[in-house]
Tab-separated table of C-alpha atoms in Angstrom:
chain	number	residue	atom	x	y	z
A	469	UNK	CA	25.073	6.769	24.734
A	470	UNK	CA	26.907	3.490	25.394
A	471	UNK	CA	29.126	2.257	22.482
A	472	UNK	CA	27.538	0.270	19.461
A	473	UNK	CA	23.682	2.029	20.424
A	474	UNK	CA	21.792	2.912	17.803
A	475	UNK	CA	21.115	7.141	17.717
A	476	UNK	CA	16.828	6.849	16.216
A	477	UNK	CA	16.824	10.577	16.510
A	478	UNK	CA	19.815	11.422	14.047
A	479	UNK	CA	18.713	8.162	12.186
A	480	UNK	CA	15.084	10.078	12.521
A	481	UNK	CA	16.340	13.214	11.311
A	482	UNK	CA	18.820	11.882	8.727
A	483	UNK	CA	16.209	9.820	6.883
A	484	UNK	CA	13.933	13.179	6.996
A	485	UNK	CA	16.602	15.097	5.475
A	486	UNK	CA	16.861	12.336	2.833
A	487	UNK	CA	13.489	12.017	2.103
A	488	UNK	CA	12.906	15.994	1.420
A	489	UNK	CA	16.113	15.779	-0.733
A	490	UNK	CA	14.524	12.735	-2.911
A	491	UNK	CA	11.104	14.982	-2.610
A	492	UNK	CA	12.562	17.943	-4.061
A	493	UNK	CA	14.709	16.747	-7.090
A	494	UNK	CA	11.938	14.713	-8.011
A	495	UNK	CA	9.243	17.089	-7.763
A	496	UNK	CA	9.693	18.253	-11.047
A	497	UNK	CA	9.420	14.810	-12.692
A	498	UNK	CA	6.719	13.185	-11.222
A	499	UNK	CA	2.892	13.527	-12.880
A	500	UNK	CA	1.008	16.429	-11.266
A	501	UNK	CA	-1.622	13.677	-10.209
A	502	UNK	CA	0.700	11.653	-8.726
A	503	UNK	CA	1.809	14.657	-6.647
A	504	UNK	CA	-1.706	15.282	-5.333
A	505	UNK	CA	-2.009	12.086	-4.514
A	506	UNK	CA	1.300	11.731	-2.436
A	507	UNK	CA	0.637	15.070	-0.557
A	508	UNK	CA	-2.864	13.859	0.145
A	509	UNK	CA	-1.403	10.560	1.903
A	510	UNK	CA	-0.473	10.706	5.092
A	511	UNK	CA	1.031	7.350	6.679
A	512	UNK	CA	0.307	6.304	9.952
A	513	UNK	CA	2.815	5.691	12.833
A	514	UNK	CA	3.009	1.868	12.547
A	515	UNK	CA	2.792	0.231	9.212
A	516	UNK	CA	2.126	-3.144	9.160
A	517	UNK	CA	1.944	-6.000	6.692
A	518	UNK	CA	-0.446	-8.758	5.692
A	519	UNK	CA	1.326	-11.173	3.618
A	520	UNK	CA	0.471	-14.921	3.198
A	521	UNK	CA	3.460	-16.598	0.965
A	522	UNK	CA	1.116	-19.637	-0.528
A	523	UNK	CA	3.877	-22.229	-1.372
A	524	UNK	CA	4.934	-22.556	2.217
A	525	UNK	CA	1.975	-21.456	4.163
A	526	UNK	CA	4.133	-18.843	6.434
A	527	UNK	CA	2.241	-15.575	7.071
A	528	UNK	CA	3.350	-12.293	8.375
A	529	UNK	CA	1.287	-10.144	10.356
A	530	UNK	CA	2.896	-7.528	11.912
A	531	UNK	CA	4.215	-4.034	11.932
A	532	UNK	CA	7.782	-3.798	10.453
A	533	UNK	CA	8.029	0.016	10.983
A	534	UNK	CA	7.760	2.501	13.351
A	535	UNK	CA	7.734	6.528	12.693
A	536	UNK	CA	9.821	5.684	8.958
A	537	UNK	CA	12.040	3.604	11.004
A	538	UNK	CA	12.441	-0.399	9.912
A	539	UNK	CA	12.349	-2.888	12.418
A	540	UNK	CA	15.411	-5.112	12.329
A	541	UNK	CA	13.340	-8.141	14.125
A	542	UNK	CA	10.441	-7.763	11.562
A	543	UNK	CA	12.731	-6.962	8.126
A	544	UNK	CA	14.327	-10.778	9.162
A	545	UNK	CA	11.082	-12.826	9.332
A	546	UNK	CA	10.144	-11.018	5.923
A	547	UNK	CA	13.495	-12.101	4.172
A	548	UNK	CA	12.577	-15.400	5.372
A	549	UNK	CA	8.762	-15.603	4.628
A	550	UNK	CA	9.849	-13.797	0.722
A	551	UNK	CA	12.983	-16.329	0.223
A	552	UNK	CA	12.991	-18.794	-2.561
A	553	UNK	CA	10.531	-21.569	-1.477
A	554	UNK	CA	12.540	-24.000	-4.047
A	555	UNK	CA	16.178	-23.509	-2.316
A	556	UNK	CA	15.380	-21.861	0.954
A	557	UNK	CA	17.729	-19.174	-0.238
A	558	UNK	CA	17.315	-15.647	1.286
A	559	UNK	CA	18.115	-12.299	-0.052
A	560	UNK	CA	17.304	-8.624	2.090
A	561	UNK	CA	14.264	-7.750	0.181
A	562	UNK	CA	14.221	-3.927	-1.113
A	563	UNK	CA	13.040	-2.062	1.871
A	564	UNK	CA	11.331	0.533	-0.478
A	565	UNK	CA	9.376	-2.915	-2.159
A	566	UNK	CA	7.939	-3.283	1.208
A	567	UNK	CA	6.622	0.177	1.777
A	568	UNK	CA	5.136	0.120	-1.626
A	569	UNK	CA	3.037	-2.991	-0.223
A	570	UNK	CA	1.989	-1.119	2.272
A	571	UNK	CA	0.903	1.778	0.647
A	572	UNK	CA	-0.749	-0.392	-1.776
A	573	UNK	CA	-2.753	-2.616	1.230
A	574	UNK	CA	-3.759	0.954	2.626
A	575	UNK	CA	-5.091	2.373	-0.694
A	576	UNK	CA	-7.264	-1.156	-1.390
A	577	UNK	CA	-8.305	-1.057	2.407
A	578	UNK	CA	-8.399	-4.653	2.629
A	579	UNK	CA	-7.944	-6.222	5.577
A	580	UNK	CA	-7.044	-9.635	4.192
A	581	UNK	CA	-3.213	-10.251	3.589
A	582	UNK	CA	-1.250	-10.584	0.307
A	583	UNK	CA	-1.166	-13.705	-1.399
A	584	UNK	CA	2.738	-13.782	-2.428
A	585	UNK	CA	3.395	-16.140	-5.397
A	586	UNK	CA	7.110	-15.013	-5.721
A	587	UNK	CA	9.559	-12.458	-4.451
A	588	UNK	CA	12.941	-13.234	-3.768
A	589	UNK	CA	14.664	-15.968	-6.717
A	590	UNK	CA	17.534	-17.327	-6.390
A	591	UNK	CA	19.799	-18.054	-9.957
A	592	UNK	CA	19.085	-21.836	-9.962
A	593	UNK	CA	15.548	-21.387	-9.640
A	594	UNK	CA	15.076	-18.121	-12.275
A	595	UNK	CA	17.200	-20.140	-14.592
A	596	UNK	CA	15.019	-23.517	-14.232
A	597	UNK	CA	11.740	-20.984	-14.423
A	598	UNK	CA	13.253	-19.361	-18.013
A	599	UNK	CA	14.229	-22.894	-19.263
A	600	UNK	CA	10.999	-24.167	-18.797
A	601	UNK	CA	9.550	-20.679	-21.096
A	602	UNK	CA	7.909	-19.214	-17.755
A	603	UNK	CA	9.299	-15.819	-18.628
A	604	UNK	CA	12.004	-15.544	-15.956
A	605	UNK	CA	14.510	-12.806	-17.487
A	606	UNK	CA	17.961	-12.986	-16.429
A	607	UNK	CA	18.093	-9.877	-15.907
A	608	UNK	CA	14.800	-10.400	-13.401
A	609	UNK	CA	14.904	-7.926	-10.168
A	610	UNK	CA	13.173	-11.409	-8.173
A	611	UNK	CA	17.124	-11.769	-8.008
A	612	UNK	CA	18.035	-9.167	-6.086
A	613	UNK	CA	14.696	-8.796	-4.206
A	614	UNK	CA	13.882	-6.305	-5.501
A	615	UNK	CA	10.281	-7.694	-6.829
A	616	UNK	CA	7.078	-9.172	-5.770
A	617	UNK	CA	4.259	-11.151	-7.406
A	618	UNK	CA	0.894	-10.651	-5.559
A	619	UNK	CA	-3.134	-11.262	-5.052
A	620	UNK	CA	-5.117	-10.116	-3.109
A	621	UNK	CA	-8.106	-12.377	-2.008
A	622	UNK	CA	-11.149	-10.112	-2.650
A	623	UNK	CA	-9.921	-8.224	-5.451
A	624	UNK	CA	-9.857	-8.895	-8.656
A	625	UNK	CA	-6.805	-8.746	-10.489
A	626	UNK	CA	-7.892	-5.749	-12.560
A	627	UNK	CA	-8.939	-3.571	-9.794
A	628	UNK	CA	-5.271	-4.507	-7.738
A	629	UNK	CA	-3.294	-3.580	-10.748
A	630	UNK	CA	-5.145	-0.354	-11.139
A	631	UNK	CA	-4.604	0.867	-7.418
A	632	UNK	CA	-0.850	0.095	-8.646
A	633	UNK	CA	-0.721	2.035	-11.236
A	634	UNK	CA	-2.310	4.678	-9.382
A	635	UNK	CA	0.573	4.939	-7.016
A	636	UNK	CA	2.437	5.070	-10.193
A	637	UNK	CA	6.229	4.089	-8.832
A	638	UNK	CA	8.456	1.321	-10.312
A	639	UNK	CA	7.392	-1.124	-12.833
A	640	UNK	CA	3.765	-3.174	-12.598
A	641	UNK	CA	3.172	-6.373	-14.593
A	642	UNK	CA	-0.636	-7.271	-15.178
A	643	UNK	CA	-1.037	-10.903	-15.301
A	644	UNK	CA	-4.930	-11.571	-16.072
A	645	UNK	CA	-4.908	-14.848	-17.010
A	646	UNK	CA	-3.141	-16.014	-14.027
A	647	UNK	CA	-4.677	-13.098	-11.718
A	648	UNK	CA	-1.689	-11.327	-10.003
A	649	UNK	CA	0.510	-8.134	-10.382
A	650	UNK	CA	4.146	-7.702	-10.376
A	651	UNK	CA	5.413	-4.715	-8.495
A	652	UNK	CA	9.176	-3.989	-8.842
A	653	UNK	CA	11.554	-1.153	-7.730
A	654	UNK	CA	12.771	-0.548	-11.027
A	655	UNK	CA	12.346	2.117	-13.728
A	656	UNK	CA	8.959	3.056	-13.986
A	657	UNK	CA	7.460	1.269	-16.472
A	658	UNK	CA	4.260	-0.894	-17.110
A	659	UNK	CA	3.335	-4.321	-19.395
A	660	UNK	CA	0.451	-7.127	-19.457
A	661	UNK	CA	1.479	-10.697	-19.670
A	662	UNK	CA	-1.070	-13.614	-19.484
């Protein structure tokens, strides 16, 4: 293999072994439901995402992995279509934030994309948003990309934070008055704002 080539099979086999390893300590935690569920999924080859970021009108359509595998090409144009709109800042967005989308857009079985309201934040802008009483904490994971405010066009708000909660992984923010979810990779946890 020539020098600097990337080895997919032990990258393949590495993030297998990792993924059983997560699997099995966390077995025992998880809700039996939640189990079924999991075991019951079965992802296909290519996931792709539908997102439609509606301050700047970008969309991405495409699949950004292959057999568990990100693709470097596609994880770029989604740093840049989830940046902060108000600064054009970008931050890696939380690769496991992603998948959840994913799995999220399979279990509604829509074929419309996300409507993404925020994701990435950078400090200016999370500060300006909790001056002006928006409820940006400081402590927000929008600053480390690790979270994602969504619609969906077709589904009500209700219905989207339901299938959310059914996957039952991080924490979910119900916004009903304003009609979108938060997902985050953070503890698992759960709240309704307005």
């Amino acid at each position: 293999m020539p020098a600097g080539a990337f080895n997919t099979d032990h990258a393949r086999a590495t993030l297998s072994r990792r993924c059983l390893l997560r699997l099995s300590l966390a077995a025992p935690l998880a809700p039996i439901p939640q189990l079924a569920e999991a075991a019951r999924w079965r992802p296909p080859r290519e996931w792709r995402l539908r997102l439609h970021n509606t301050a700047t009108g970008e969309a991405f359509d495409d699949v950004y992995c292959v057999d568990g595998c990100s693709l470097p090409e596609a994880l770029a144009r989604l740093t840049w279509i989830l940046r902060d709109h108000n600064t054009n800042q970008c931050r890696a967005i939380d690769e496991s934030l992603l998948h959840r989308l994913f799995r999220l857009q399979c279990r509604l079985e829509r074929g419309r994309p996300f409507d993404v309201l925020s994701a990435y934040r950078s400090p200016a802008t999370n500060h300006r948003l909790a001056e002006a009483g928006l409820g940006a904490s400081p402590q927000s994971l929008h600053l480390q990309g690790r979270a994602v405010d969504v619609r969906l066009p077709g589904c009500a708000a209700h219905a989207l934070h339901r299938a959310a909660l059914e996957l039952g992984e991080g924490g979910i923010g119900y916004y009903p008055e304003s009609g979108y979810v938060h997902l985050d990779t953070g503890a698992p946890r759960h709240w309704t704002g307005r």
